[in-house]
Every structure is written in structure tokens, then in C-alpha cells.
C-alpha positions as protocol buffer text, in pm:
chain_id: "A"
residue {
  index: 1
  type: UNK
  ca { x: -303 y: 6168 z: -454 }
}
residue {
  index: 2
  type: UNK
  ca { x: -230 y: 5835 z: -612 }
}
residue {
  index: 3
  type: UNK
  ca { x: -492 y: 5561 z: -623 }
}
residue {
  index: 4
  type: UNK
  ca { x: -487 y: 5208 z: -753 }
}
residue {
  index: 5
  type: UNK
  ca { x: -794 y: 5057 z: -913 }
}
residue {
  index: 6
  type: UNK
  ca { x: -755 y: 4687 z: -841 }
}
residue {
  index: 7
  type: UNK
  ca { x: -946 y: 4468 z: -1083 }
}
residue {
  index: 8
  type: UNK
  ca { x: -1058 y: 4158 z: -898 }
}
residue {
  index: 9
  type: UNK
  ca { x: -1020 y: 3818 z: -1056 }
}
residue {
  index: 10
  type: UNK
  ca { x: -1307 y: 3605 z: -1180 }
}
residue {
  index: 11
  type: UNK
  ca { x: -1353 y: 3254 z: -1309 }
}
residue {
  index: 12
  type: UNK
  ca { x: -1320 y: 3406 z: -1656 }
}
residue {
  index: 13
  type: UNK
  ca { x: -988 y: 3582 z: -1591 }
}
residue {
  index: 14
  type: UNK
  ca { x: -859 y: 3267 z: -1423 }
}
residue {
  index: 15
  type: UNK
  ca { x: -953 y: 3067 z: -1734 }
}
residue {
  index: 16
  type: UNK
  ca { x: -778 y: 3325 z: -1959 }
}
residue {
  index: 17
  type: UNK
  ca { x: -1100 y: 3383 z: -2153 }
}
residue {
  index: 18
  type: UNK
  ca { x: -1084 y: 3677 z: -2391 }
}
residue {
  index: 19
  type: UNK
  ca { x: -1356 y: 3936 z: -2355 }
}
residue {
  index: 20
  type: UNK
  ca { x: -1562 y: 4053 z: -2651 }
}
residue {
  index: 21
  type: UNK
  ca { x: -1419 y: 4292 z: -2907 }
}
residue {
  index: 22
  type: UNK
  ca { x: -1667 y: 4554 z: -2785 }
}
residue {
  index: 23
  type: UNK
  ca { x: -1544 y: 4517 z: -2428 }
}
residue {
  index: 24
  type: UNK
  ca { x: -1178 y: 4541 z: -2529 }
}
residue {
  index: 25
  type: UNK
  ca { x: -1257 y: 4853 z: -2734 }
}
residue {
  index: 26
  type: UNK
  ca { x: -1446 y: 5008 z: -2440 }
}
residue {
  index: 27
  type: UNK
  ca { x: -1154 y: 4939 z: -2205 }
}
residue {
  index: 28
  type: UNK
  ca { x: -906 y: 5083 z: -2458 }
}
residue {
  index: 29
  type: UNK
  ca { x: -1123 y: 5396 z: -2487 }
}
residue {
  index: 30
  type: UNK
  ca { x: -1133 y: 5424 z: -2107 }
}
residue {
  index: 31
  type: UNK
  ca { x: -754 y: 5396 z: -2087 }
}
residue {
  index: 32
  type: UNK
  ca { x: -721 y: 5660 z: -2359 }
}
residue {
  index: 33
  type: UNK
  ca { x: -957 y: 5888 z: -2165 }
}
residue {
  index: 34
  type: UNK
  ca { x: -746 y: 5846 z: -1850 }
}
residue {
  index: 35
  type: UNK
  ca { x: -426 y: 5914 z: -2047 }
}
residue {
  index: 36
  type: UNK
  ca { x: -565 y: 6224 z: -2220 }
}
residue {
  index: 37
  type: UNK
  ca { x: -678 y: 6361 z: -1885 }
}
residue {
  index: 38
  type: UNK
  ca { x: -322 y: 6315 z: -1760 }
}
residue {
  index: 39
  type: UNK
  ca { x: -420 y: 6096 z: -1464 }
}
residue {
  index: 40
  type: UNK
  ca { x: -306 y: 5751 z: -1584 }
}
residue {
  index: 41
  type: UNK
  ca { x: 24 y: 5637 z: -1433 }
}
residue {
  index: 42
  type: UNK
  ca { x: 7 y: 5264 z: -1515 }
}
residue {
  index: 43
  type: UNK
  ca { x: -233 y: 4998 z: -1638 }
}
residue {
  index: 44
  type: UNK
  ca { x: -156 y: 4627 z: -1648 }
}
residue {
  index: 45
  type: UNK
  ca { x: -335 y: 4296 z: -1667 }
}
residue {
  index: 46
  type: UNK
  ca { x: -206 y: 3987 z: -1492 }
}
residue {
  index: 47
  type: UNK
  ca { x: -177 y: 3628 z: -1604 }
}
residue {
  index: 48
  type: UNK
  ca { x: -405 y: 3379 z: -1422 }
}
residue {
  index: 49
  type: UNK
  ca { x: -296 y: 3258 z: -1080 }
}
residue {
  index: 50
  type: UNK
  ca { x: -196 y: 2924 z: -1235 }
}
residue {
  index: 51
  type: UNK
  ca { x: 119 y: 3102 z: -1353 }
}
residue {
  index: 52
  type: UNK
  ca { x: 184 y: 3262 z: -1015 }
}
residue {
  index: 53
  type: UNK
  ca { x: 329 y: 3176 z: -678 }
}
residue {
  index: 54
  type: UNK
  ca { x: 262 y: 3286 z: -323 }
}
residue {
  index: 55
  type: UNK
  ca { x: 527 y: 3328 z: -61 }
}
residue {
  index: 56
  type: UNK
  ca { x: 390 y: 3301 z: 290 }
}
residue {
  index: 57
  type: UNK
  ca { x: 575 y: 3394 z: 604 }
}
residue {
  index: 58
  type: UNK
  ca { x: 511 y: 3193 z: 920 }
}
residue {
  index: 59
  type: UNK
  ca { x: 540 y: 3308 z: 1278 }
}
residue {
  index: 60
  type: UNK
  ca { x: 856 y: 3490 z: 1381 }
}
residue {
  index: 61
  type: UNK
  ca { x: 1170 y: 3300 z: 1296 }
}
residue {
  index: 62
  type: UNK
  ca { x: 1022 y: 3054 z: 1049 }
}
residue {
  index: 63
  type: UNK
  ca { x: 1123 y: 3009 z: 687 }
}
residue {
  index: 64
  type: UNK
  ca { x: 903 y: 3147 z: 408 }
}
residue {
  index: 65
  type: UNK
  ca { x: 708 y: 2892 z: 204 }
}
residue {
  index: 66
  type: UNK
  ca { x: 647 y: 2904 z: -172 }
}
residue {
  index: 67
  type: UNK
  ca { x: 312 y: 2776 z: -299 }
}
residue {
  index: 68
  type: UNK
  ca { x: 258 y: 2740 z: -672 }
}
residue {
  index: 69
  type: UNK
  ca { x: -80 y: 2845 z: -821 }
}
residue {
  index: 70
  type: UNK
  ca { x: -353 y: 2816 z: -924 }
}
residue {
  index: 71
  type: UNK
  ca { x: -529 y: 2963 z: -626 }
}
residue {
  index: 72
  type: UNK
  ca { x: -895 y: 2940 z: -535 }
}
residue {
  index: 73
  type: UNK
  ca { x: -1144 y: 3209 z: -438 }
}
residue {
  index: 74
  type: UNK
  ca { x: -1123 y: 3418 z: -754 }
}
residue {
  index: 75
  type: UNK
  ca { x: -1267 y: 3728 z: -588 }
}
residue {
  index: 76
  type: UNK
  ca { x: -961 y: 3742 z: -362 }
}
residue {
  index: 77
  type: UNK
  ca { x: -727 y: 3739 z: -662 }
}
residue {
  index: 78
  type: UNK
  ca { x: -610 y: 4036 z: -866 }
}
residue {
  index: 79
  type: UNK
  ca { x: -659 y: 4024 z: -1244 }
}
residue {
  index: 80
  type: UNK
  ca { x: -509 y: 4365 z: -1318 }
}
residue {
  index: 81
  type: UNK
  ca { x: -480 y: 4724 z: -1207 }
}
residue {
  index: 82
  type: UNK
  ca { x: -472 y: 5086 z: -1309 }
}
residue {
  index: 83
  type: UNK
  ca { x: -282 y: 5349 z: -1115 }
}
residue {
  index: 84
  type: UNK
  ca { x: -406 y: 5706 z: -1134 }
}
residue {
  index: 85
  type: UNK
  ca { x: -302 y: 6038 z: -987 }
}
residue {
  index: 86
  type: UNK
  ca { x: -587 y: 6272 z: -900 }
}
residue {
  index: 87
  type: UNK
  ca { x: -660 y: 6569 z: -678 }
}
residue {
  index: 88
  type: UNK
  ca { x: -925 y: 6413 z: -454 }
}
residue {
  index: 89
  type: UNK
  ca { x: -1098 y: 6096 z: -342 }
}
residue {
  index: 90
  type: UNK
  ca { x: -1411 y: 6212 z: -525 }
}
residue {
  index: 91
  type: UNK
  ca { x: -1216 y: 6237 z: -851 }
}
residue {
  index: 92
  type: UNK
  ca { x: -1075 y: 5886 z: -796 }
}
residue {
  index: 93
  type: UNK
  ca { x: -1425 y: 5750 z: -739 }
}
residue {
  index: 94
  type: UNK
  ca { x: -1549 y: 5931 z: -1050 }
}
residue {
  index: 95
  type: UNK
  ca { x: -1278 y: 5770 z: -1266 }
}
residue {
  index: 96
  type: UNK
  ca { x: -1343 y: 5428 z: -1111 }
}
residue {
  index: 97
  type: UNK
  ca { x: -1715 y: 5458 z: -1182 }
}
residue {
  index: 98
  type: UNK
  ca { x: -1640 y: 5530 z: -1549 }
}
residue {
  index: 99
  type: UNK
  ca { x: -1448 y: 5204 z: -1597 }
}
residue {
  index: 100
  type: UNK
  ca { x: -1637 y: 4948 z: -1803 }
}
residue {
  index: 101
  type: UNK
  ca { x: -1722 y: 4632 z: -1609 }
}
residue {
  index: 102
  type: UNK
  ca { x: -1369 y: 4493 z: -1585 }
}
residue {
  index: 103
  type: UNK
  ca { x: -1461 y: 4127 z: -1611 }
}
residue {
  index: 104
  type: UNK
  ca { x: -1629 y: 4169 z: -1949 }
}
residue {
  index: 105
  type: UNK
  ca { x: -1868 y: 3890 z: -1855 }
}
residue {
  index: 106
  type: UNK
  ca { x: -2062 y: 4055 z: -1573 }
}
residue {
  index: 107
  type: UNK
  ca { x: -2008 y: 4020 z: -1199 }
}
residue {
  index: 108
  type: UNK
  ca { x: -1693 y: 4236 z: -1210 }
}
residue {
  index: 109
  type: UNK
  ca { x: -1540 y: 4414 z: -914 }
}
residue {
  index: 110
  type: UNK
  ca { x: -1292 y: 4698 z: -866 }
}
residue {
  index: 111
  type: UNK
  ca { x: -1125 y: 4785 z: -539 }
}
residue {
  index: 112
  type: UNK
  ca { x: -1016 y: 5148 z: -511 }
}
residue {
  index: 113
  type: UNK
  ca { x: -727 y: 5212 z: -272 }
}
residue {
  index: 114
  type: UNK
  ca { x: -521 y: 5518 z: -185 }
}
residue {
  index: 115
  type: UNK
  ca { x: -148 y: 5452 z: -219 }
}
residue {
  index: 116
  type: UNK
  ca { x: 82 y: 5530 z: 67 }
}
residue {
  index: 117
  type: UNK
  ca { x: 261 y: 5857 z: 8 }
}
residue {
  index: 118
  type: UNK
  ca { x: 559 y: 5771 z: 230 }
}
residue {
  index: 119
  type: UNK
  ca { x: 828 y: 5998 z: 89 }
}
residue {
  index: 120
  type: UNK
  ca { x: 1102 y: 5775 z: 229 }
}
residue {
  index: 121
  type: UNK
  ca { x: 976 y: 5479 z: 25 }
}
residue {
  index: 122
  type: UNK
  ca { x: 986 y: 5682 z: -294 }
}
residue {
  index: 123
  type: UNK
  ca { x: 1355 y: 5763 z: -251 }
}
residue {
  index: 124
  type: UNK
  ca { x: 1477 y: 5431 z: -118 }
}
residue {
  index: 125
  type: UNK
  ca { x: 1436 y: 5222 z: -434 }
}
residue {
  index: 126
  type: UNK
  ca { x: 1667 y: 5422 z: -666 }
}
residue {
  index: 127
  type: UNK
  ca { x: 1929 y: 5451 z: -393 }
}
residue {
  index: 128
  type: UNK
  ca { x: 1913 y: 5080 z: -318 }
}
residue {
  index: 129
  type: UNK
  ca { x: 1944 y: 4997 z: -688 }
}
residue {
  index: 130
  type: UNK
  ca { x: 2252 y: 5219 z: -725 }
}
residue {
  index: 131
  type: UNK
  ca { x: 2412 y: 5070 z: -415 }
}
residue {
  index: 132
  type: UNK
  ca { x: 2347 y: 4716 z: -541 }
}
residue {
  index: 133
  type: UNK
  ca { x: 2497 y: 4807 z: -879 }
}
residue {
  index: 134
  type: UNK
  ca { x: 2807 y: 4951 z: -713 }
}
residue {
  index: 135
  type: UNK
  ca { x: 2847 y: 4639 z: -498 }
}
residue {
  index: 136
  type: UNK
  ca { x: 2824 y: 4422 z: -811 }
}
residue {
  index: 137
  type: UNK
  ca { x: 3090 y: 4633 z: -984 }
}
residue {
  index: 138
  type: UNK
  ca { x: 3321 y: 4610 z: -682 }
}
residue {
  index: 139
  type: UNK
  ca { x: 3270 y: 4232 z: -666 }
}
residue {
  index: 140
  type: UNK
  ca { x: 3357 y: 4200 z: -1035 }
}
residue {
  index: 141
  type: UNK
  ca { x: 3674 y: 4406 z: -984 }
}
residue {
  index: 142
  type: UNK
  ca { x: 3777 y: 4185 z: -692 }
}
residue {
  index: 143
  type: UNK
  ca { x: 3734 y: 3874 z: -906 }
}
residue {
  index: 144
  type: UNK
  ca { x: 3949 y: 4004 z: -1190 }
}
């Protein structure tokens, strides 16, 4: 079972404030623990929403709209994530509970979510990438 531990944003992550050395060391030790246990699939932090964009889709038939950050309501933003693969929900909760407070300044929040295990989705991406590559090669041959 794959889970994602979504680290919620805060006014500190939105301001790009660095956490203390102790906090960074604790988070590095946590990541190392996950890796040594063989459950860590990915771990990434995100830039503040001021460097991001949102694409919103209106009612059926409308054109998508791009809105440039920053965005408000920090607790609705994502500051980073870790993806783990475990045997049970209880194990996922146990790993999430071991994470140091992700904000580093208090008032942190993690959202734990089970990833969809749709087998079709897992096989579509590589196939689509190969097909796109082949189309590009054919287009280049046509142009020459």
C-alpha cells in the first residue's frame, strides 16, 4: 500500500524561512530511518506558492484559467511530501507519527492519504511517453 504524507504549508514555509539546524538534522534522520526500513519512495519539499501557478477549470466547455501565486490560506497549501510503501494503514500512521513537526516552528500539520492503486494508471504513463516520442520522431522524419 502506498501512502503520501502531505506536509501542509505554513506562514513560515510560504516565507521560505529556514528551520533550525536541529530540526533539519531531525528530518534528515527521519528520512534515513524511512530509507533504511525500505519504505521511502520519494521525499520532496516545494517552493512557496509565490513561485507557483494554479490552473482552474470552469464549468463544462469553458477555457482553463491560470492564476499566478502567491496564494492565501497557508493550511490549504502543500509545502512538501513523502511517499511511503507499507503493509497496512497502521504502519503508515506509525511512520507519520514519527515525523518531526514538519513546520519546524510549531503548528505543523501532515495529511496522510492512501494513493490510488489503479493498475491502468501505472501502465499508461510509460506507454504514453513512448508513443509521444515515436510521434516526435515521425514528425522529424517528415520534415527532413
